[in-house]
């Protein structure tokens, strides 16, 4: 097992390693990885022998302890413990009655207490001021209930170890959409939510044509009033620019690629948007540190080793589905019905630095597509192999794969933010460029900050004979080499996030999304996702 960085040890000790009643750490990182590997490998006993389970336990331990692959935080936190809730992402339905609204809130509390994040589409709730015949009263609208959910989340620290997070969606034809768009313009309102407008192709066409847009009653679908589509669109853009919210969720596009259309329509995503899910679905995520597969000395990328890790990681995540403790029966049924997993990447920016490829370059985009196509292909191969060994997912006959392609998992790939697991792996997060070459992370731990200097830039400058104390001081003080006298080609190689034009951020997202069957969580400009997973 490689030596963990000081920041990795601090994060593990704060959030992941077991503690006694006095709060003293009683588990080492090695023991954590062994605990997780042992528990997840027990799924093999349902399909094969004890020897096979032992073999995979050793493989799972190796890929985690060597930091090639890490699962989402709830798996690291809870595997093999009494709670044993292993999933990061959930979507829960919100139906239009007080009983159902608060039943969902109760389920949300249980999920968030166990370390999971939740997504909701509130569009079934009647609009503010609508008359309710059964009680002879008037509805307070979905935003009022979102604030109740937000307050509850603020009082539930996920798994006792991390902040709660939600995705809240309201469809663009809901009568309260105008209030929803501006709700986060006030500081502190819905602070535990990312919010997004559920978009339709018809609305975008209405914007293009400068047409009227109908806002409809959520239940009767009668037109409540009409607005100018372009005015509504401008308001969305303005608020997204000023506060980062709302985002956009293109529901028609998502459902055009819905792998199980006969099971249901997708109306929501997890908190950071990388996993569109049906009501009561959950998804188990994991990420591979792609930077660890490039040998700087030999100038070579190890595709063979990557293949081994991908197949082991897909098997690991499929096992998680069997070994998980499902808090709500409906979730167990949906998860085992579709067996969705999401294997993604971290360390992309560090990989480019090691390969000496600038983030803002066509060469980077070309390698991004090559890499993600390879990962997608091997994930599919691994899932097909598991289908031969264990059978297809239960809803396979209701999926787009029926009858020609037998798959174990309805989805296989997803690119998550990897906020804390990338710190454990001592690598750059997700597919993001480095935020700075020297960074102080606030709010990752309760009242502590984490400081780190990017080792790749230091190693590179030393190898080129360009390293000086003045440059180190500049990096430490400003987090960038932009104001040094270093050659422009070196500055290009080590540009940080804010020095890279938004178009390059989007191009990277497009490159990875092309070969990702869920979605990609990506920070662009001022809009950002909470660091999670």
Coordinates of C-alpha atoms in Angstrom, one line a residue:
X1 CA 0.0 0.0 0.0
X2 CA 1.5 3.4 -1.0
X3 CA 2.0 6.0 1.7
X4 CA -1.1 8.2 2.1
X5 CA -0.7 11.9 1.9
X6 CA -1.2 13.9 5.2
X7 CA -4.5 15.3 3.8
X8 CA -5.7 11.8 2.9
X9 CA -5.0 10.7 6.5
X10 CA -6.8 13.7 8.0
X11 CA -9.9 13.1 5.8
X12 CA -9.9 9.4 6.6
X13 CA -9.5 10.0 10.3
X14 CA -12.2 12.6 10.4
X15 CA -14.9 10.8 8.3
X16 CA -14.1 7.2 7.4
X17 CA -12.1 5.3 10.0
X18 CA -13.9 3.6 12.9
X19 CA -13.8 5.3 16.3
X20 CA -14.7 4.2 19.8
X21 CA -17.2 5.9 22.1
X22 CA -14.5 8.5 23.1
X23 CA -14.0 9.5 19.5
X24 CA -10.6 7.8 19.3
X25 CA -9.7 6.3 15.9
X26 CA -9.6 2.5 16.2
X27 CA -9.1 1.5 12.6
X28 CA -6.1 2.0 10.2
X29 CA -6.6 2.8 6.5
X30 CA -5.5 -0.7 5.7
X31 CA -8.1 -2.1 8.0
X32 CA -10.7 0.1 6.4
X33 CA -9.9 -1.2 2.9
X34 CA -9.9 -4.8 4.2
X35 CA -13.3 -4.3 5.9
X36 CA -14.8 -2.9 2.7
X37 CA -13.2 -5.6 0.5
X38 CA -14.2 -8.4 2.7
X39 CA -17.8 -7.3 2.9
X40 CA -18.3 -6.6 -0.8
X41 CA -16.6 -9.9 -1.8
X42 CA -19.2 -11.8 0.2
X43 CA -21.6 -11.3 -2.7
X44 CA -19.5 -13.9 -4.6
X45 CA -20.8 -16.6 -2.3
X46 CA -24.3 -16.3 -3.9
X47 CA -22.8 -17.1 -7.3
X48 CA -19.6 -19.1 -6.7
X49 CA -17.3 -20.7 -4.1
X50 CA -15.6 -19.5 -1.0
X51 CA -12.3 -19.6 -2.8
X52 CA -13.6 -17.3 -5.5
X53 CA -14.9 -14.9 -2.8
X54 CA -11.4 -14.9 -1.2
X55 CA -9.8 -14.2 -4.6
X56 CA -12.0 -11.2 -5.3
X57 CA -11.6 -9.9 -1.7
X58 CA -7.8 -9.7 -2.4
X59 CA -8.4 -8.0 -5.7
X60 CA -10.8 -5.5 -4.3
X61 CA -8.4 -4.8 -1.4
X62 CA -5.6 -4.2 -3.9
X63 CA -7.3 -1.8 -6.2
X64 CA -8.5 0.3 -3.2
X65 CA -5.4 0.2 -1.1
X66 CA -3.2 1.0 -4.1
X67 CA -5.7 3.9 -4.8
X68 CA -6.4 2.8 -8.4
X69 CA -10.2 2.8 -7.6
X70 CA -12.3 4.0 -4.7
X71 CA -16.1 3.6 -4.3
X72 CA -18.4 6.4 -3.2
X73 CA -18.2 7.6 0.4
X74 CA -21.1 5.7 1.9
X75 CA -19.5 2.4 0.8
X76 CA -16.2 3.3 2.5
X77 CA -18.0 4.6 5.6
X78 CA -20.6 1.9 6.1
X79 CA -19.6 -1.4 4.5
X80 CA -19.5 -4.2 7.0
X81 CA -21.0 -2.1 9.7
X82 CA -24.5 -2.4 11.2
X83 CA -25.8 0.5 9.1
X84 CA -24.4 -0.9 5.9
X85 CA -26.0 1.7 3.6
X86 CA -23.7 1.8 0.6
X87 CA -25.3 4.0 -2.0
X88 CA -24.5 7.7 -2.7
X89 CA -27.4 8.7 -4.9
X90 CA -31.2 8.5 -4.5
X91 CA -34.3 9.9 -6.2
X92 CA -37.5 10.0 -4.3
X93 CA -41.0 10.8 -5.6
X94 CA -42.9 13.8 -4.2
X95 CA -46.7 13.3 -4.6
X96 CA -49.4 15.9 -4.1
X97 CA -50.7 15.2 -0.6
X98 CA -49.5 16.2 2.8
X99 CA -49.2 12.5 3.8
X100 CA -47.0 11.7 0.8
X101 CA -44.9 14.8 1.1
X102 CA -44.0 14.1 4.7
X103 CA -43.5 10.4 4.0
X104 CA -40.9 11.3 1.5
X105 CA -39.4 13.7 4.0
X106 CA -39.1 10.9 6.5
X107 CA -37.4 8.7 3.9
X108 CA -35.1 11.6 3.0
X109 CA -34.0 11.9 6.6
X110 CA -33.2 8.2 6.9
X111 CA -31.2 8.3 3.6
X112 CA -29.3 11.4 4.5
X113 CA -28.5 10.2 8.0
X114 CA -26.9 7.1 6.3
X115 CA -24.7 9.2 4.0
X116 CA -26.8 9.4 0.8
X117 CA -27.8 12.4 -1.2
X118 CA -31.4 12.9 -2.6
X119 CA -33.1 14.3 -5.6
X120 CA -36.7 15.4 -6.0
X121 CA -38.9 16.7 -8.8
X122 CA -41.6 18.9 -7.1
X123 CA -43.6 19.4 -10.2
X124 CA -46.6 17.3 -9.1
X125 CA -47.3 19.7 -6.2
X126 CA -50.1 22.1 -6.9
X127 CA -49.1 25.8 -7.3
X128 CA -49.2 28.5 -4.7
X129 CA -52.7 29.8 -4.1
X130 CA -54.5 26.8 -5.7
X131 CA -57.7 26.0 -3.9
X132 CA -57.8 22.6 -2.2
X133 CA -61.4 21.4 -2.0
X134 CA -60.8 18.6 0.5
X135 CA -59.7 21.1 3.2
X136 CA -61.3 24.3 1.8
X137 CA -57.9 25.9 1.9
X138 CA -55.2 27.1 -0.4
X139 CA -52.0 25.5 -1.4
X140 CA -48.7 27.1 -0.3
X141 CA -46.9 25.7 -3.4
X142 CA -43.8 23.5 -3.9
X143 CA -41.3 26.1 -2.8
X144 CA -42.7 26.2 0.7
X145 CA -42.2 22.5 1.0
X146 CA -38.7 22.7 -0.5
X147 CA -37.8 25.0 2.4
X148 CA -39.1 22.5 4.9
X149 CA -36.9 19.8 3.2
X150 CA -34.0 22.2 3.2
X151 CA -34.4 22.9 6.9
X152 CA -34.6 19.2 7.7
X153 CA -31.4 18.5 5.7
X154 CA -29.6 21.3 7.5
X155 CA -30.3 19.4 10.8
X156 CA -29.2 16.0 9.5
X157 CA -25.5 15.6 9.0
X158 CA -25.1 12.8 6.5
X159 CA -23.9 9.6 8.2
X160 CA -22.8 11.9 11.1
X161 CA -19.9 12.7 8.8
X162 CA -20.8 15.0 5.9
X163 CA -23.3 17.6 4.9
X164 CA -26.6 16.8 3.4
X165 CA -27.3 17.6 -0.3
X166 CA -30.4 17.7 -2.5
X167 CA -31.4 18.3 -6.0
X168 CA -34.7 20.1 -6.4
X169 CA -36.3 20.3 -9.9
X170 CA -39.4 22.1 -11.0
X171 CA -40.6 21.7 -14.6
X172 CA -40.7 24.7 -16.8
X173 CA -44.4 24.5 -17.3
X174 CA -45.3 24.7 -13.6
X175 CA -47.2 27.8 -12.6
X176 CA -44.7 28.6 -9.8
X177 CA -41.7 28.4 -12.1
X178 CA -41.0 32.2 -12.0
X179 CA -40.7 32.1 -8.2
X180 CA -38.6 29.0 -8.4
X181 CA -36.1 30.5 -10.8
X182 CA -35.3 33.4 -8.4
X183 CA -35.6 31.6 -5.1
X184 CA -31.9 31.3 -4.5
X185 CA -31.1 34.9 -5.3
X186 CA -31.6 35.5 -1.5
X187 CA -28.6 34.5 0.5
X188 CA -29.1 31.4 2.6
X189 CA -32.4 30.2 1.0
X190 CA -32.3 26.5 0.0
X191 CA -28.7 26.4 0.9
X192 CA -28.8 22.6 1.0
X193 CA -30.2 22.4 -2.5
X194 CA -28.9 22.5 -6.0
X195 CA -31.9 23.5 -8.1
X196 CA -32.6 22.9 -11.8
X197 CA -35.4 23.7 -14.2
X198 CA -36.9 20.7 -15.9
X199 CA -36.7 21.6 -19.6
X200 CA -38.6 20.4 -22.6
X201 CA -37.7 20.7 -26.3
X202 CA -41.0 22.5 -26.9
X203 CA -40.0 25.3 -24.5
X204 CA -36.7 25.8 -26.3
X205 CA -38.6 25.9 -29.6
X206 CA -40.9 28.5 -28.1
X207 CA -37.8 30.6 -27.0
X208 CA -36.5 30.3 -30.5
X209 CA -39.8 31.4 -32.0
X210 CA -40.4 34.2 -29.4
X211 CA -43.7 32.5 -28.6
X212 CA -46.0 32.4 -25.7
X213 CA -45.5 29.5 -23.2
X214 CA -48.3 27.9 -21.2
X215 CA -48.0 27.3 -17.5
X216 CA -50.3 24.4 -16.5
X217 CA -52.0 23.1 -13.4
X218 CA -49.9 20.1 -12.2
X219 CA -52.9 17.8 -11.9
X220 CA -55.6 18.9 -14.3
X221 CA -53.1 20.2 -16.9
X222 CA -55.4 23.1 -17.5
X223 CA -53.6 26.3 -18.5
X224 CA -53.3 28.6 -15.5
X225 CA -51.6 31.5 -17.5
X226 CA -49.2 32.1 -20.3
X227 CA -45.8 33.9 -20.3
X228 CA -43.3 34.9 -23.0
X229 CA -40.9 32.0 -23.3
X230 CA -38.0 34.3 -24.1
X231 CA -38.7 36.4 -21.0
X232 CA -38.7 33.2 -18.8
X233 CA -35.5 32.1 -20.5
X234 CA -33.7 35.4 -19.9
X235 CA -34.7 35.2 -16.2
X236 CA -33.2 31.7 -16.0
X237 CA -30.0 32.8 -17.6
X238 CA -29.7 35.9 -15.4
X239 CA -30.2 34.0 -12.2
X240 CA -27.8 31.2 -13.2
X241 CA -25.2 33.8 -14.0
X242 CA -25.6 35.7 -10.7
X243 CA -25.9 32.8 -8.3
X244 CA -25.1 29.5 -10.1
X245 CA -28.7 28.4 -9.9
X246 CA -30.9 27.3 -11.4
X247 CA -29.3 24.7 -13.6
X248 CA -31.1 23.0 -16.5
X249 CA -32.2 19.3 -16.8
X250 CA -33.2 18.5 -20.3
X251 CA -35.9 15.8 -19.6
X252 CA -36.7 15.0 -23.3
X253 CA -33.0 14.3 -23.9
X254 CA -32.6 12.2 -20.8
X255 CA -35.6 10.1 -21.6
X256 CA -34.5 9.6 -25.2
X257 CA -31.6 7.7 -23.8
X258 CA -33.5 6.1 -20.9
X259 CA -32.3 2.5 -20.8
X260 CA -35.5 1.2 -19.2
X261 CA -38.3 3.2 -20.8
X262 CA -40.9 0.6 -20.1
X263 CA -40.1 0.8 -16.4
X264 CA -40.8 4.5 -16.2
X265 CA -39.9 8.0 -17.3
X266 CA -37.0 9.8 -15.6
X267 CA -37.9 13.2 -14.1
X268 CA -34.9 13.8 -11.7
X269 CA -31.2 13.4 -11.0
X270 CA -29.0 13.0 -7.9
X271 CA -27.8 16.2 -6.2
X272 CA -24.9 16.8 -8.6
X273 CA -26.6 15.8 -11.7
X274 CA -24.4 12.9 -12.9
X275 CA -27.0 10.2 -12.4
X276 CA -30.6 10.5 -13.9
X277 CA -32.8 8.1 -11.9
X278 CA -36.3 6.8 -11.8
X279 CA -38.4 7.3 -8.6
X280 CA -37.0 5.2 -5.8
X281 CA -33.8 4.4 -7.8
X282 CA -30.4 4.6 -6.2
X283 CA -27.0 4.3 -7.8
X284 CA -23.7 3.0 -6.6
X285 CA -20.7 5.0 -7.8
X286 CA -16.9 4.6 -8.0
X287 CA -14.0 6.3 -9.6
X288 CA -10.7 5.3 -11.2
X289 CA -7.7 7.5 -10.7
X290 CA -6.5 7.6 -14.4
X291 CA -3.4 9.5 -13.4
X292 CA -1.9 6.4 -11.8
X293 CA -1.8 4.5 -15.1
X294 CA 0.8 6.8 -16.7
X295 CA 4.5 6.0 -16.2
X296 CA 6.4 9.3 -16.4
X297 CA 9.8 7.6 -16.8
X298 CA 8.7 5.3 -19.6
X299 CA 6.2 7.9 -21.1
X300 CA 3.7 5.2 -21.4
X301 CA 0.0 4.7 -20.5
X302 CA -0.8 1.2 -19.0
X303 CA -3.9 0.2 -20.9
X304 CA -3.6 -3.4 -19.8
X305 CA -3.6 -2.5 -16.1
X306 CA -6.6 -0.1 -16.7
X307 CA -8.5 -3.0 -18.2
X308 CA -7.9 -5.1 -15.1
X309 CA -9.0 -2.4 -12.8
X310 CA -12.2 -1.6 -14.8
X311 CA -13.3 -5.2 -14.7
X312 CA -12.7 -5.5 -11.0
X313 CA -14.4 -2.2 -10.3
X314 CA -17.5 -3.1 -12.3
X315 CA -17.7 -6.4 -10.4
X316 CA -17.2 -4.6 -7.1
X317 CA -20.1 -2.1 -7.9
X318 CA -22.4 -5.0 -8.9
X319 CA -21.6 -6.8 -5.7
X320 CA -22.5 -3.6 -3.8
X321 CA -26.0 -3.9 -5.0
X322 CA -26.3 -7.4 -3.4
X323 CA -24.6 -6.5 -0.2
X324 CA -26.4 -3.2 0.4
X325 CA -28.8 -2.6 3.2
X326 CA -31.9 -0.9 1.6
X327 CA -33.6 1.4 4.1
X328 CA -36.8 1.6 2.0
X329 CA -38.4 -1.5 0.4
X330 CA -39.3 0.4 -2.8
X331 CA -35.7 1.3 -3.3
X332 CA -34.5 -2.3 -3.0
X333 CA -37.0 -3.3 -5.7
X334 CA -36.0 -0.6 -8.1
X335 CA -32.2 -1.0 -7.6
X336 CA -32.2 -4.7 -8.0
X337 CA -34.6 -4.4 -10.9
X338 CA -32.2 -2.2 -12.9
X339 CA -28.8 -2.7 -11.2
X340 CA -27.5 0.6 -12.3
X341 CA -23.9 1.4 -11.5
X342 CA -21.7 4.4 -12.3
X343 CA -18.0 4.0 -12.8
X344 CA -16.1 7.2 -13.5
X345 CA -12.8 8.9 -13.4
X346 CA -10.7 11.2 -11.2
X347 CA -7.2 12.5 -11.7
X348 CA -7.8 13.7 -15.3
X349 CA -5.9 17.0 -14.8
X350 CA -3.0 15.3 -13.1
X351 CA -2.8 12.8 -15.9
X352 CA -2.6 15.6 -18.5
X353 CA 0.2 17.2 -16.5
X354 CA 2.1 14.0 -16.3
X355 CA 1.6 13.5 -20.1
X356 CA 2.6 17.2 -20.6
X357 CA -0.6 18.0 -22.5
X358 CA -2.3 21.3 -21.8
X359 CA -5.9 21.1 -20.6
X360 CA -7.0 23.7 -23.1
X361 CA -5.9 21.8 -26.2
X362 CA -7.2 19.6 -28.9
X363 CA -4.7 16.9 -27.9
X364 CA -6.4 16.8 -24.5
X365 CA -9.8 16.5 -26.0
X366 CA -8.7 13.7 -28.3
X367 CA -7.2 11.7 -25.5
X368 CA -10.3 12.3 -23.4
X369 CA -12.4 10.7 -26.0
X370 CA -10.0 7.8 -26.5
X371 CA -9.8 7.2 -22.8
X372 CA -13.5 7.4 -22.1
X373 CA -14.4 5.2 -25.1
X374 CA -12.0 2.6 -23.8
X375 CA -13.5 2.8 -20.3
X376 CA -17.0 2.6 -21.7
X377 CA -16.2 -0.4 -23.9
X378 CA -14.5 -2.3 -21.1
X379 CA -17.3 -1.5 -18.7
X380 CA -19.8 -2.9 -21.2
X381 CA -17.6 -6.0 -21.7
X382 CA -17.4 -6.5 -17.9
X383 CA -21.2 -6.1 -17.5
X384 CA -21.8 -8.6 -20.3
X385 CA -19.5 -11.1 -18.7
X386 CA -21.3 -10.7 -15.4
X387 CA -24.6 -11.3 -17.2
X388 CA -23.2 -14.6 -18.5
X389 CA -22.1 -15.6 -14.9
X390 CA -25.0 -14.2 -12.9
X391 CA -27.9 -13.4 -15.3
X392 CA -29.2 -10.1 -16.7
X393 CA -30.8 -7.4 -14.6
X394 CA -34.4 -8.2 -13.7
X395 CA -35.9 -5.5 -15.9
X396 CA -33.8 -6.4 -18.9
X397 CA -36.8 -7.4 -21.0
X398 CA -38.1 -3.8 -20.4
X399 CA -34.9 -2.3 -21.5
X400 CA -33.3 -1.0 -24.7
X401 CA -30.9 -4.0 -24.6
X402 CA -33.6 -6.6 -25.1
X403 CA -33.4 -8.9 -26.9
X404 CA -30.0 -8.5 -28.6
X405 CA -27.6 -7.6 -25.8
X406 CA -27.5 -9.3 -22.4
X407 CA -26.3 -6.9 -19.7
X408 CA -26.0 -7.2 -16.0
X409 CA -26.4 -3.4 -15.4
X410 CA -28.8 -1.0 -17.0
X411 CA -26.0 1.7 -16.8
X412 CA -22.3 1.3 -16.2
X413 CA -20.6 4.7 -16.4
X414 CA -21.0 8.1 -14.6
X415 CA -18.6 10.9 -13.8
X416 CA -19.1 12.2 -10.3
X417 CA -17.4 15.2 -8.6
X418 CA -15.2 12.9 -6.4
X419 CA -14.7 15.7 -3.8
X420 CA -13.3 13.7 -0.9
X421 CA -12.3 10.4 -2.5
X422 CA -9.9 12.3 -4.8
X423 CA -8.3 13.8 -1.6
X424 CA -7.8 10.2 -0.3
X425 CA -6.3 9.2 -3.7
X426 CA -4.1 12.3 -3.6
X427 CA -5.2 13.2 -7.1
X428 CA -7.2 15.9 -9.0
X429 CA -10.9 15.8 -8.8
X430 CA -13.1 14.2 -11.5
X431 CA -12.3 15.7 -15.0
X432 CA -11.8 19.2 -13.6
X433 CA -8.6 21.2 -14.1
X434 CA -6.8 22.0 -10.9
X435 CA -8.5 24.9 -9.1
X436 CA -5.1 26.1 -8.1
X437 CA -1.5 24.8 -7.9
X438 CA -1.6 25.4 -4.2
X439 CA -5.0 25.1 -2.6
X440 CA -6.5 25.5 0.8
X441 CA -9.8 23.5 1.0
X442 CA -12.3 24.9 3.4
X443 CA -15.4 23.1 4.8
X444 CA -14.1 19.7 3.7
X445 CA -13.7 18.8 7.4
X446 CA -15.8 20.4 10.1
X447 CA -13.7 23.4 11.2
X448 CA -10.4 22.6 9.5
X449 CA -8.8 23.5 6.3
X450 CA -6.5 21.4 4.1
X451 CA -3.5 22.8 2.3
X452 CA -1.8 21.1 -0.7
X453 CA 0.8 22.0 -3.3
X454 CA 0.5 20.2 -6.7
X455 CA 3.4 17.8 -6.8
X456 CA 3.4 17.5 -10.6
X457 CA 4.3 21.1 -11.3
X458 CA 7.1 21.0 -8.7
X459 CA 8.5 17.7 -10.1
X460 CA 8.2 19.0 -13.7
X461 CA 10.1 22.3 -12.9
X462 CA 12.8 20.4 -11.0
X463 CA 13.3 18.0 -13.9
X464 CA 13.6 20.9 -16.3
X465 CA 16.0 22.8 -14.0
X466 CA 13.5 25.6 -13.7
X467 CA 12.5 25.3 -10.1
X468 CA 13.4 28.2 -7.8
X469 CA 12.3 29.4 -4.3
X470 CA 10.8 32.5 -6.0
X471 CA 8.5 30.3 -8.1
X472 CA 7.6 28.2 -5.1
X473 CA 6.7 31.3 -3.2
X474 CA 4.6 32.5 -6.1
X475 CA 2.7 29.2 -6.3
X476 CA 2.2 29.2 -2.5
X477 CA 0.9 32.8 -2.4
X478 CA -1.2 32.9 -5.6
X479 CA -1.8 29.3 -6.6
X480 CA -0.6 29.9 -10.2
X481 CA 2.6 30.5 -12.3
X482 CA 0.8 32.9 -14.6
X483 CA 2.9 35.9 -13.3
X484 CA 6.3 34.2 -13.4
X485 CA 8.9 34.5 -16.1
X486 CA 8.5 30.8 -17.1
X487 CA 8.0 30.2 -20.8
X488 CA 4.4 30.4 -22.1
X489 CA 4.3 26.7 -23.1
X490 CA 4.9 25.8 -19.4
X491 CA 2.3 28.3 -18.3
X492 CA -0.2 26.7 -20.7
X493 CA 0.6 23.2 -19.3
X494 CA -0.2 24.3 -15.8
X495 CA -3.1 26.7 -16.2
X496 CA -5.6 26.5 -13.4
X497 CA -9.4 26.5 -13.7
X498 CA -10.0 30.2 -13.8
X499 CA -7.3 30.7 -16.4
X500 CA -9.0 28.3 -18.8
X501 CA -11.8 29.7 -21.1
X502 CA -15.3 28.3 -20.4
X503 CA -15.4 26.8 -23.9
X504 CA -12.6 24.4 -23.0
X505 CA -14.5 23.3 -19.8
X506 CA -17.5 22.6 -22.0
X507 CA -15.5 20.8 -24.6
X508 CA -14.1 18.5 -22.0
X509 CA -17.5 17.7 -20.7
X510 CA -18.7 17.0 -24.2
X511 CA -15.7 14.7 -24.8
X512 CA -16.4 12.6 -21.7
X513 CA -20.2 12.7 -22.0
X514 CA -20.0 11.2 -25.5
X515 CA -18.9 7.9 -24.0
X516 CA -20.7 8.0 -20.6
X517 CA -24.2 6.4 -20.3
X518 CA -25.3 8.4 -17.3
X519 CA -24.0 11.9 -17.1
X520 CA -21.0 14.1 -16.2
X521 CA -20.8 16.4 -13.2
X522 CA -18.7 19.4 -14.2
X523 CA -17.9 22.8 -12.8
X524 CA -18.0 25.6 -15.5
X525 CA -17.4 29.2 -14.7
X526 CA -19.3 30.4 -11.6
X527 CA -21.7 27.5 -11.5
X528 CA -20.4 24.7 -9.3
X529 CA -21.5 21.5 -7.6
X530 CA -20.9 20.8 -3.9
X531 CA -17.9 18.5 -3.6
X532 CA -19.3 15.0 -2.9
X533 CA -18.8 11.3 -3.4

